[in-house]
Amino acid sequence: MRRRFEFGYKTLFFCLFCVFLSGPSAPAAGDGAARSVEKISAGWEFAEYEDGKAGKWEKVDVPHTWNAHDTIDGDFTYRMGQGLYKKDLEIDLDSDQRYFLRFEGVNEKARVWVNSSEVGSHKGGYTAFAFEITDLVKDGSNHIEVLADNSFDREIMPLYCDFNFYGGVYRDVHLISTGRDLIAVTDHASPGVYVSQKEVSRERADLEFMARVSSDSGDLKLRFSVIDGEGRTLDTAETDLERAGEWLEGVASLSIKSPRLWNGVSDPYLYLARAELVSGGQVVDAVDQPLGLRFFHVDPDQGFFLNGEKYRVKGVNRHQDREGKGNAISREDHEEDFALIREMGANAVRLAHYPQADYAYSICDREGILVWAELPFIGMTGDVTGVFLDSPAFRENLKTQLTELIRQNYNHPSILFWGLFNELSPPGDPYQLIGELNGLAHEEDPYRLTTAATFRKAAFNDVTDLICWNKYFGWYYNRPGKFASWIDEEREEHPDRLLCMSEYGAGGSVKQHSEMDYPVFAFGPWHPENWQARVHERHWEMISEREYLWGSFLWNMFDFSVVSRREGDRPNINDKGMVTFDRKEKKDVFYFYKANWSDEPVVHITDKRFKYRAPFIEVKVYSNLTDLTLEINGKPVEMDSRGYGVYIAKNVWLAPGTNRVVASGKKVDGRIMIDECEW
């Protein structure tokens, strides 16, 4: 019997963590509230830490990693160990306030001290954590120390992966001050507020608000509101609080008639969800979260539907590192990455293979980009030292990381899918653990779908709601065209599975080109850019013809660093990106997808970097325009359409010396767009 998942009715989002994550520029709270959020980035010192001793101190700002350069220096090793950070933090102490430190990411273990007293520790390099420091701080200067450790730890995923584990305090750090009564900061470093969309349609959105409160007072209420984009309050509810373990909790229902839906890239409309803590009629704390209202489901035959309409999921994978910075990237870097993703025409992103910065999810909320957020459960589940799955500490930490991922990001409307694993391989059988993770994900969040990326046949491929495949036809094996028969066989064998492609692609160097398209040795030094483009052309043609695939996520949006790689035109780089590691050059394949996915006009001559050509060549142009023409040295050259925006001129003779090549097409408004180069 075929399953059909209706996960419309919900959407639990309010993203931003505007109070916790966005820094002092974010709306911290409602009028009269006592909360403030201060980003503490400047004025840190860092030293490598070996055998219990700090080395030479240097001044740094956070985000910071000590692996920004040794991961790309060509010696195939990088420092995995401990680093010590310290800072003197001035606090104008108020006895009526409470104080917290919140770290967005320290890889992969952290211990924190305030004024020589240990505050706590955290295991997991990609999720946030927060500690209360009220009883440890004093008026004036306070000494903060953070010990970061990215050395191998068999109790913490990820373990053996095809990416670098950059060490350091590589995301933002905030000092949060609140009144004595507050919406929780230390509930797994979540915003403390959760908005569940119980039922959403074009006619009505029924919401359930829940907030956790830290207080010993009995005279408190919670007030929840939904505010539209013009600042008008649409509905409000007030509720009492009840004790639930260490927290007080308040729950209330609200409804919106004829909601304006969060409709992907075409209309990513955001409401504001506000939770206010009220004492004696006065607001003493508040948290604002963006709220996007939408519903969705996946059909085994017709694919993905957003708000009741079929929606082609055109996705990319994204690693967050970049040249010279590693993982310690800025908001401007995030903005540039997602601007390039949108320019190419993608409407979805798999944030692989770990939770990424809150600001990345917030950009996706704002831009209408669908998100697959992922747990770093990846690769081998055992080695010669033993099977990690047999370790209670390993299993418990993995579940903690999943809880943190979901609670911290529960309110982002862009997130539709929780990814539970990627390419798990023996030794060890993770079937039972995946089942436990799947149950935990649905317990924490009943309103989204679970998914996973697999590359081999296994019983665990049927545990999650959706299952997706990583396959590299035309790169690691076979020719690109073999993909069609393989995916059709998979579909025939498992007609009830909700299938997508989570990875496909090939490497490509902007410095290497060939006059012919032919398969290359993936692990060798020769990665011509034109073969990468050909692999993607064939795959997109085959993917787009199969409606039962609910989506696809090409690998990868950007080149990224893998210290062990020695292939292509430089060591330490996985060059399967659409854009180079430094984000400076868009590869030809970028324009192929732009011609197919974007509404922006495209005319792009391929191989423009291939300056010195044979006298007898084939010319290829990508375009989504009409009346496309090609001229070489002022003479028209006939082109044939191969479909999917690909135009070919065969048997083209070039004259000795410099040849001027011009391609042009007509825009909708009648104006002509051109691209040109010299060979």
XYZ file of C-alpha atoms in Angstrom:
679
model
C 0.000 0.000 0.000
C 1.406 3.364 -0.933
C 1.967 5.956 1.725
C 1.044 9.562 1.227
C 2.381 12.022 3.781
C 0.313 15.147 4.433
C 2.497 17.451 6.385
C 0.609 20.480 5.306
C -1.051 21.627 8.389
C 2.012 22.740 10.076
C 4.899 24.876 10.001
C 6.453 25.756 13.146
C 8.601 28.539 12.564
C 9.495 31.835 13.548
C 13.135 31.677 12.882
C 15.823 34.139 13.393
C 16.278 33.491 17.044
C 16.078 37.185 16.902
C 16.525 37.424 20.612
C 19.270 34.895 20.942
C 21.122 34.703 17.705
C 20.840 37.866 15.756
C 22.810 40.084 18.081
C 22.094 43.551 19.416
C 20.535 44.771 16.184
C 17.692 42.276 16.495
C 14.399 43.165 18.203
C 15.328 41.827 21.616
C 11.963 41.988 23.338
C 8.740 43.852 23.746
C 8.347 47.218 25.434
C 9.475 47.220 29.033
C 11.242 43.877 28.791
C 14.576 43.424 30.503
C 16.360 41.245 27.946
C 19.443 42.371 26.057
C 21.714 40.465 23.697
C 25.318 41.528 23.132
C 27.578 39.904 20.562
C 31.061 39.556 22.024
C 33.280 39.111 18.980
C 36.278 41.400 19.444
C 39.128 41.381 21.911
C 39.741 37.656 22.321
C 43.127 35.988 22.621
C 43.959 32.524 21.329
C 46.746 30.018 21.942
C 47.310 26.429 20.938
C 46.968 24.221 23.987
C 49.230 21.191 24.376
C 49.894 18.983 27.408
C 48.006 21.318 29.702
C 49.957 24.401 28.639
C 49.075 27.354 26.421
C 51.453 28.315 23.645
C 52.013 31.766 22.203
C 48.993 34.046 22.552
C 47.632 35.994 19.609
C 44.801 38.491 19.342
C 41.779 37.253 17.400
C 38.141 38.025 16.809
C 35.530 35.323 16.847
C 34.320 33.605 14.752
C 37.788 32.018 14.567
C 39.355 28.698 13.581
C 42.979 27.600 13.811
C 42.517 25.506 10.656
C 41.787 28.227 8.115
C 45.108 27.706 6.308
C 46.664 24.368 7.300
C 43.751 22.553 5.618
C 44.727 23.909 2.183
C 48.548 24.081 2.376
C 49.103 20.873 0.422
C 50.631 18.605 3.077
C 47.435 16.557 3.605
C 47.348 17.041 7.373
C 45.907 19.647 9.699
C 45.982 20.331 13.407
C 43.421 18.384 15.402
C 43.818 19.181 19.072
C 42.985 21.838 21.623
C 42.923 25.620 21.496
C 42.377 28.014 24.377
C 40.466 31.288 24.042
C 40.278 34.014 26.671
C 38.646 37.399 27.017
C 38.058 39.989 29.728
C 34.431 41.019 29.568
C 33.163 44.190 31.196
C 29.763 43.824 32.904
C 27.847 46.596 34.616
C 26.350 44.230 37.149
C 22.693 44.578 38.090
C 21.515 42.406 40.987
C 18.047 42.190 39.429
C 19.452 40.658 36.239
C 20.435 37.153 35.206
C 23.325 36.507 32.817
C 23.984 33.825 30.190
C 26.681 32.968 27.665
C 25.457 31.483 24.396
C 27.838 29.907 21.888
C 26.529 29.237 18.387
C 29.253 26.730 17.572
C 32.526 25.406 19.009
C 34.085 22.437 17.231
C 33.802 19.877 18.475
C 34.061 19.871 22.250
C 34.037 22.885 24.537
C 34.687 23.666 28.182
C 33.894 27.146 29.536
C 35.177 28.971 32.624
C 34.098 32.306 34.099
C 36.398 33.899 36.656
C 38.259 30.573 37.063
C 35.080 28.586 37.814
C 34.020 25.991 35.259
C 30.564 26.735 33.928
C 30.025 23.607 31.853
C 30.962 21.628 28.775
C 29.402 20.697 25.444
C 29.957 17.853 23.002
C 28.985 18.421 19.386
C 30.595 20.857 16.992
C 27.621 22.173 15.031
C 24.886 23.038 17.508
C 24.592 25.929 19.939
C 24.818 25.729 23.720
C 24.122 28.161 26.552
C 25.127 28.425 30.215
C 23.827 30.608 33.013
C 26.667 32.543 34.660
C 24.658 34.765 37.047
C 26.353 33.456 40.204
C 29.857 33.704 38.726
C 30.011 37.209 37.286
C 30.952 40.370 39.122
C 30.758 44.086 38.511
C 33.548 45.207 36.205
C 35.959 42.889 34.433
C 35.125 39.196 34.116
C 37.590 36.659 32.738
C 36.154 34.194 30.202
C 38.040 31.103 29.013
C 36.950 28.570 26.402
C 38.836 25.381 25.637
C 37.954 24.095 22.150
C 38.961 20.616 21.034
C 38.589 19.140 17.535
C 40.548 15.949 18.184
C 39.017 12.583 17.337
C 36.433 11.408 19.843
C 34.724 8.096 19.148
C 31.664 9.198 21.152
C 30.839 12.188 18.917
C 29.612 12.211 15.325
C 30.877 13.044 12.760
C 33.854 10.662 12.814
C 35.192 9.689 9.376
C 33.996 12.158 6.762
C 34.918 13.718 3.461
C 35.208 17.205 4.940
C 37.380 18.982 7.496
C 36.614 19.343 11.208
C 37.691 22.950 11.703
C 38.637 23.601 15.333
C 37.781 26.715 17.285
C 35.079 29.111 18.418
C 33.975 29.426 14.812
C 30.514 30.981 15.251
C 29.232 33.955 17.220
C 29.178 34.254 21.011
C 26.548 36.306 22.874
C 26.140 37.637 26.386
C 22.445 37.599 27.236
C 21.062 39.475 30.221
C 17.476 39.145 31.411
C 15.285 39.881 34.376
C 14.844 37.353 37.150
C 11.840 35.880 35.355
C 12.532 34.911 31.750
C 11.636 32.809 28.775
C 14.142 29.960 28.848
C 17.615 30.470 27.388
C 19.051 27.082 28.378
C 16.421 24.738 26.924
C 19.034 23.156 24.632
C 19.926 26.724 23.602
C 16.563 27.047 21.871
C 14.566 30.301 21.731
C 12.361 28.861 24.491
C 9.286 29.394 22.310
C 7.729 26.833 19.956
C 4.947 27.556 17.485
C 3.233 24.497 16.032
C 0.914 24.786 13.080
C -1.781 22.288 13.936
C -3.682 22.799 10.709
C -2.983 25.154 7.818
C -4.993 25.741 4.663
C -5.684 28.678 2.411
C -8.761 29.386 4.523
C -7.354 29.133 8.045
C -4.213 28.568 10.118
C -4.649 27.005 13.568
C -1.566 27.482 15.727
C -0.399 26.240 19.101
C 2.097 28.357 21.012
C 4.207 26.915 23.797
C 6.910 28.630 25.842
C 9.159 27.505 28.662
C 9.873 29.899 31.504
C 12.586 30.000 34.156
C 11.203 31.501 37.361
C 10.305 30.803 40.988
C 7.529 33.377 40.927
C 3.858 32.431 40.905
C 2.488 35.688 39.543
C 3.257 35.192 35.863
C 1.350 34.807 32.633
C 2.335 34.262 29.028
C 0.856 36.337 26.232
C 1.181 35.096 22.661
C 0.502 37.184 19.551
C 0.626 36.899 15.777
C 1.616 40.119 14.000
C 1.485 40.589 10.248
C 4.109 42.146 8.012
C 2.541 45.591 8.414
C 2.771 45.435 12.219
C -0.915 44.702 12.900
C -1.753 42.254 15.685
C -4.062 39.594 14.230
C -4.699 37.399 17.269
C -3.631 37.280 20.925
C -4.023 34.728 23.691
C -2.971 34.793 27.340
C -2.395 31.772 29.534
C -1.276 30.739 33.003
C 1.831 28.654 33.591
C 2.193 25.155 34.980
C 5.252 23.448 36.416
C 6.871 20.927 34.036
C 10.155 19.678 35.461
C 12.678 22.489 35.696
C 10.472 24.831 33.653
C 7.176 26.569 33.893
C 5.232 26.063 30.680
C 2.394 27.926 29.028
C 0.356 26.747 26.033
C -2.268 28.628 24.013
C -4.061 28.352 20.673
C -4.414 31.101 18.068
C -5.988 31.230 14.623
C -5.588 33.301 11.486
C -8.291 33.459 8.831
C -7.337 33.609 5.139
C -3.612 33.548 5.873
C -1.050 34.760 3.409
C 1.056 31.667 2.891
C 4.823 31.306 2.888
C 5.008 30.186 -0.731
C 8.644 29.440 -1.455
C 10.677 31.792 -3.606
C 7.586 33.316 -5.234
C 6.241 34.801 -1.973
C 8.164 34.001 1.241
C 5.759 35.984 3.426
C 6.637 36.132 7.114
C 4.426 36.963 10.061
C 5.866 37.622 13.504
C 5.172 35.308 16.437
C 5.632 37.057 19.782
C 5.779 35.545 23.253
C 5.644 37.940 26.218
C 6.150 37.074 29.859
C 3.859 39.232 31.987
C 4.121 39.953 35.715
C 1.665 42.271 37.438
C 0.472 43.560 34.080
C 4.018 44.455 32.968
C 6.039 42.702 30.252
C 9.233 41.423 31.890
C 10.605 39.401 28.966
C 9.721 38.776 25.329
C 10.900 36.733 22.389
C 9.996 37.433 18.749
C 10.158 34.734 16.093
C 9.355 34.975 12.367
C 6.425 32.795 11.374
C 5.806 31.404 7.902
C 2.512 29.635 7.259
C 2.536 26.781 4.751
C 1.512 23.188 4.222
C 3.132 20.493 2.126
C 3.130 16.832 1.239
C 5.017 14.341 -0.905
C 3.237 12.015 -3.314
C 4.987 8.818 -4.515
C 3.869 9.428 -8.106
C 3.663 13.205 -8.483
C 6.429 14.396 -6.152
C 6.430 17.427 -3.867
C 3.507 19.789 -3.246
C 3.720 23.143 -1.468
C 0.457 24.742 -0.358
C -1.480 22.299 -2.496
C 0.432 23.038 -5.721
C 3.047 20.865 -7.387
C 6.459 22.375 -6.702
C 9.638 21.316 -8.452
C 12.370 21.106 -5.811
C 15.546 22.319 -7.536
C 18.180 21.966 -4.866
C 21.869 22.236 -4.112
C 24.070 20.975 -1.313
C 26.099 23.477 0.658
C 29.197 23.167 2.816
C 29.809 26.313 4.822
C 33.618 26.666 4.568
C 35.490 28.978 2.234
C 39.014 29.853 1.171
C 41.171 31.417 3.894
C 38.427 31.281 6.524
C 37.498 27.647 6.972
C 34.198 27.478 8.852
C 34.700 30.820 10.614
C 32.606 32.827 8.185
C 30.713 36.095 8.535
C 27.129 37.132 7.903
C 28.318 38.744 4.693
C 29.752 35.379 3.619
C 26.410 33.688 4.268
C 24.616 36.396 2.307
C 26.976 35.984 -0.643
C 26.516 32.210 -0.674
C 22.743 32.358 -0.745
C 22.723 35.189 -3.280
C 24.702 32.897 -5.596
C 22.328 30.014 -4.885
C 19.347 32.169 -5.792
C 21.099 33.652 -8.846
C 21.554 30.150 -10.193
C 17.825 29.585 -9.752
C 17.871 26.968 -6.977
C 14.871 27.010 -4.654
C 16.070 24.439 -2.107
C 19.238 23.625 -0.206
C 20.485 20.624 1.684
C 22.706 22.014 4.429
C 25.151 19.141 4.484
C 26.327 17.364 6.554
C 25.701 19.074 9.877
C 23.599 21.827 11.448
C 24.648 25.163 10.001
C 24.523 28.680 11.406
C 21.178 30.106 12.461
C 21.722 33.014 10.103
C 21.808 30.606 7.145
C 18.338 29.297 8.040
C 17.116 32.849 8.563
C 18.228 33.842 5.059
C 16.333 30.845 3.678
C 13.211 31.928 5.594
C 13.470 35.380 4.069
C 14.251 34.191 0.540
C 11.794 31.288 0.391
C 14.472 28.607 0.006
C 13.324 25.153 1.140
C 15.761 23.544 3.590
C 16.875 20.015 4.389
C 18.613 20.347 7.786
C 20.907 17.478 8.678
C 22.255 15.562 11.671
C 25.976 14.714 11.330
C 25.398 10.928 11.416
C 27.639 10.048 8.515
C 30.008 7.433 7.181
C 31.373 4.365 8.947
C 29.658 3.315 12.143
C 32.684 1.386 13.373
C 36.400 0.767 12.928
C 39.183 -1.429 14.287
C 38.749 0.073 17.761
C 35.172 -1.206 17.974
C 31.680 -0.477 16.781
C 30.547 2.993 17.816
C 26.911 1.920 17.780
C 27.638 -0.297 20.782
C 28.637 2.703 22.875
C 25.830 4.131 25.053
C 27.675 7.467 25.168
C 27.829 7.585 21.365
C 24.111 6.894 21.001
C 23.170 9.375 23.709
C 25.264 12.153 22.214
C 23.765 11.569 18.779
C 20.275 11.887 20.241
C 21.301 15.035 22.093
C 22.622 16.545 18.860
C 19.309 15.734 17.145
C 17.315 17.296 19.986
C 19.475 20.422 19.787
C 19.124 20.616 16.003
C 15.333 20.457 16.184
C 14.713 22.670 19.205
C 17.111 25.378 18.095
C 15.615 25.506 14.610
C 12.003 24.520 15.264
C 10.673 27.890 14.200
C 12.341 28.276 10.808
C 9.636 28.049 8.126
C 12.197 27.161 5.485
C 13.047 23.835 7.126
C 10.822 21.068 5.784
C 12.998 17.992 6.305
C 15.136 16.641 9.141
C 17.965 14.570 7.664
C 18.945 11.715 9.976
C 21.953 10.154 8.251
C 24.234 10.222 5.220
C 25.969 7.288 3.536
C 26.202 4.973 6.539
C 28.504 2.034 5.910
C 29.745 -1.037 7.822
C 30.931 -2.261 10.203
C 27.907 -2.175 12.436
C 24.179 -2.258 11.783
C 22.554 1.123 12.570
C 18.963 -0.018 11.862
C 17.757 0.090 15.475
C 19.474 3.392 16.225
C 18.013 5.024 13.105
C 14.588 3.872 14.251
C 15.172 5.506 17.626
C 16.350 8.715 15.964
C 13.317 8.716 13.680
C 11.006 8.305 16.663
C 12.794 11.081 18.544
C 12.539 13.436 15.558
C 8.780 12.910 15.299
C 8.374 13.256 19.061
C 10.227 16.575 19.034
C 8.537 17.741 15.829
C 5.431 15.930 14.530
C 5.006 18.426 11.706
C 7.978 17.848 9.444
C 9.229 14.882 7.453
C 12.335 12.851 8.215
C 14.676 11.942 5.398
C 18.113 10.467 4.793
C 20.770 10.148 2.093
C 21.875 6.614 1.288
C 24.211 5.095 -1.273
C 23.629 1.385 -0.759
C 20.807 -1.091 -0.399
C 19.941 -1.694 3.260
C 16.952 -2.274 5.522
C 17.445 1.143 7.105
C 16.459 2.813 3.822
C 12.821 2.270 4.802
C 12.933 3.802 8.295
C 12.610 7.519 7.527
C 9.577 9.114 5.861
C 11.589 9.868 2.722
C 14.720 8.273 1.311
C 17.175 9.871 -1.107
C 20.156 8.611 -3.041
C 23.745 9.749 -3.504
C 24.836 8.441 -6.904
C 27.724 9.583 -9.129
C 27.162 8.081 -12.552
C 29.701 9.443 -14.996
C 32.147 10.276 -12.238
C 32.994 7.420 -9.879
C 31.436 4.761 -12.110
C 29.640 4.123 -15.429
C 28.460 6.754 -17.891
C 25.974 9.505 -16.939
C 23.186 7.889 -18.960
C 23.192 4.809 -16.708
C 21.392 6.899 -14.110
C 18.072 6.534 -15.949
C 17.924 2.732 -15.884
C 19.211 2.595 -12.320
C 16.635 5.007 -10.859
C 13.796 3.382 -12.804
C 14.785 -0.032 -11.417
C 14.887 1.411 -7.907
C 11.440 2.872 -8.450
C 10.085 -0.432 -9.758
C 11.515 -2.381 -6.826
C 10.205 0.092 -4.227
C 7.115 1.856 -5.627
C 6.056 3.088 -2.162
C 9.290 4.906 -1.420
C 9.281 8.673 -1.679
C 12.457 9.156 -3.704
C 14.776 12.031 -4.488
C 18.380 12.558 -5.489
C 20.380 13.921 -2.568
C 23.736 13.981 -4.396
C 24.981 13.707 -7.987
C 27.701 15.481 -9.911
C 31.337 15.557 -10.983
C 34.514 17.494 -10.366
C 35.536 20.380 -12.566
C 38.557 22.658 -12.682
C 38.325 26.148 -14.156
C 41.958 25.679 -15.225
C 41.465 22.439 -17.165
C 39.628 21.944 -20.472
C 39.356 19.482 -23.298
C 38.050 19.668 -26.858
C 36.113 16.441 -26.265
C 33.645 15.193 -23.660
C 34.939 11.912 -22.275
C 34.951 10.241 -18.834
C 37.923 11.029 -16.628
C 39.523 9.326 -13.618
C 37.831 10.932 -10.627
C 40.837 10.489 -8.329
C 43.357 11.809 -10.821
C 44.753 15.266 -11.545
C 42.680 15.822 -14.720
C 39.198 17.286 -14.038
C 38.260 19.220 -17.193
C 35.461 21.697 -16.675
C 33.568 20.592 -19.766
C 33.121 17.001 -18.524
C 31.612 18.260 -15.270
C 29.110 20.253 -17.328
C 28.254 17.257 -19.491
C 27.560 15.055 -16.445
C 25.143 17.646 -15.071
C 23.440 18.222 -18.425
C 22.600 14.543 -18.736
C 21.517 14.158 -15.114
C 19.195 17.154 -15.108
C 17.565 15.962 -18.323
C 16.863 12.560 -16.745
C 15.826 13.928 -13.347
C 13.438 16.506 -14.791
C 11.657 13.833 -16.834
C 10.768 11.765 -13.740
C 7.882 13.284 -11.806
C 8.081 10.660 -9.077
C 11.366 12.187 -7.875
C 10.155 14.706 -5.300
C 13.357 16.689 -5.583
C 17.046 16.755 -6.415
C 20.083 18.295 -4.727
C 23.189 18.586 -6.879
C 26.605 18.131 -5.294
C 27.901 20.730 -4.615
C 27.162 24.458 -4.759
C 30.727 25.443 -3.870
C 34.113 23.773 -3.973
C 35.160 22.918 -0.423
C 38.232 21.735 1.397
C 38.983 18.089 2.172
C 42.496 17.837 3.513
C 42.953 14.232 2.351
C 42.011 14.871 -1.296
C 44.749 14.944 -3.918
C 43.015 15.372 -7.267
C 42.148 18.002 -9.834
C 44.301 21.087 -10.232
C 45.176 21.511 -6.528
C 45.396 19.386 -3.394
C 42.982 19.499 -0.443
C 39.966 20.492 -2.561
C 36.772 18.730 -3.583
C 36.112 20.548 -6.865
C 32.541 19.409 -7.555
C 31.220 22.915 -6.894
C 29.288 25.156 -9.253
C 31.468 28.002 -7.903
C 35.108 27.980 -6.830
C 36.169 27.753 -3.172
C 36.914 31.491 -3.036
C 33.510 32.286 -4.654
C 35.314 34.235 -7.383
C 34.536 32.158 -10.462
C 31.272 30.594 -11.601
C 31.890 27.429 -13.563
C 30.155 26.767 -16.866
C 27.753 24.367 -15.167
C 26.480 27.271 -13.022
C 25.083 28.848 -16.179
C 23.582 25.567 -17.376
C 21.429 25.435 -14.253
C 20.717 29.148 -14.409
C 19.405 28.708 -17.966
C 17.122 25.891 -16.753
C 16.114 27.085 -13.285
C 16.139 30.864 -13.276
C 13.722 33.385 -14.752
C 16.664 35.698 -15.381
C 17.816 35.867 -19.031
C 20.891 33.776 -19.782
C 23.281 33.669 -22.729
C 26.555 31.974 -21.855
C 29.290 30.695 -24.155
C 30.972 27.719 -22.497
C 34.727 27.145 -22.353
C 35.511 30.870 -22.398
C 38.504 30.165 -20.150
C 39.777 27.685 -22.759
C 41.765 30.324 -24.660
C 43.995 28.255 -26.939
C 41.809 26.027 -29.066
C 42.211 23.464 -31.795
C 41.376 24.788 -35.290
C 38.323 22.505 -35.573
C 35.952 22.625 -32.586
C 32.422 22.332 -31.250
C 30.880 25.476 -29.725
C 28.316 25.208 -26.932
C 26.045 27.953 -25.610
C 23.625 27.881 -22.673
C 20.553 30.082 -23.026
C 16.883 30.419 -22.082
C 16.217 33.124 -24.691
C 14.658 33.022 -28.145
C 16.203 33.869 -31.527
C 19.605 32.737 -30.342
C 22.427 33.492 -32.803
C 26.154 32.802 -32.900
C 28.804 34.722 -34.844
C 32.504 33.991 -35.168
C 34.589 36.818 -36.580
C 31.386 38.501 -37.707
C 30.070 35.509 -39.665
C 26.900 33.655 -38.579
C 27.281 30.058 -37.433
C 24.325 27.676 -37.336
C 23.438 26.130 -33.972
C 21.165 23.214 -33.093
C 19.205 22.881 -29.859
C 20.005 19.851 -27.748
C 17.191 20.813 -25.351
C 17.377 21.999 -21.748
C 18.980 25.275 -22.761
C 21.927 23.662 -24.563
C 22.807 24.859 -28.102
C 25.561 23.291 -30.172
C 27.450 24.416 -33.245
C 29.409 21.489 -34.669
C 32.349 21.403 -37.032
C 33.369 25.008 -36.453
C 36.658 26.154 -38.007
C 38.666 28.847 -36.220
C 40.998 31.144 -38.093
C 44.669 31.371 -37.124
C 45.206 34.014 -34.429
C 42.470 35.638 -32.364
C 38.836 34.720 -33.041
C 35.990 36.870 -31.716
C 32.950 34.819 -30.686
C 29.570 36.463 -29.995
C 26.310 34.774 -28.920
C 23.104 36.782 -28.640
C 19.463 36.176 -27.783
C 16.266 38.201 -27.529
C 14.767 39.005 -24.123
C 11.042 39.141 -23.447
C 11.099 42.929 -23.771
C 12.723 42.673 -27.192
C 16.161 43.803 -26.090
C 19.188 41.762 -27.110
C 21.492 40.085 -24.594
C 24.975 39.062 -25.695
C 27.954 37.094 -24.423
C 31.343 37.132 -26.080
C 34.865 35.844 -25.806
C 38.092 35.474 -27.743
C 39.762 32.183 -28.682
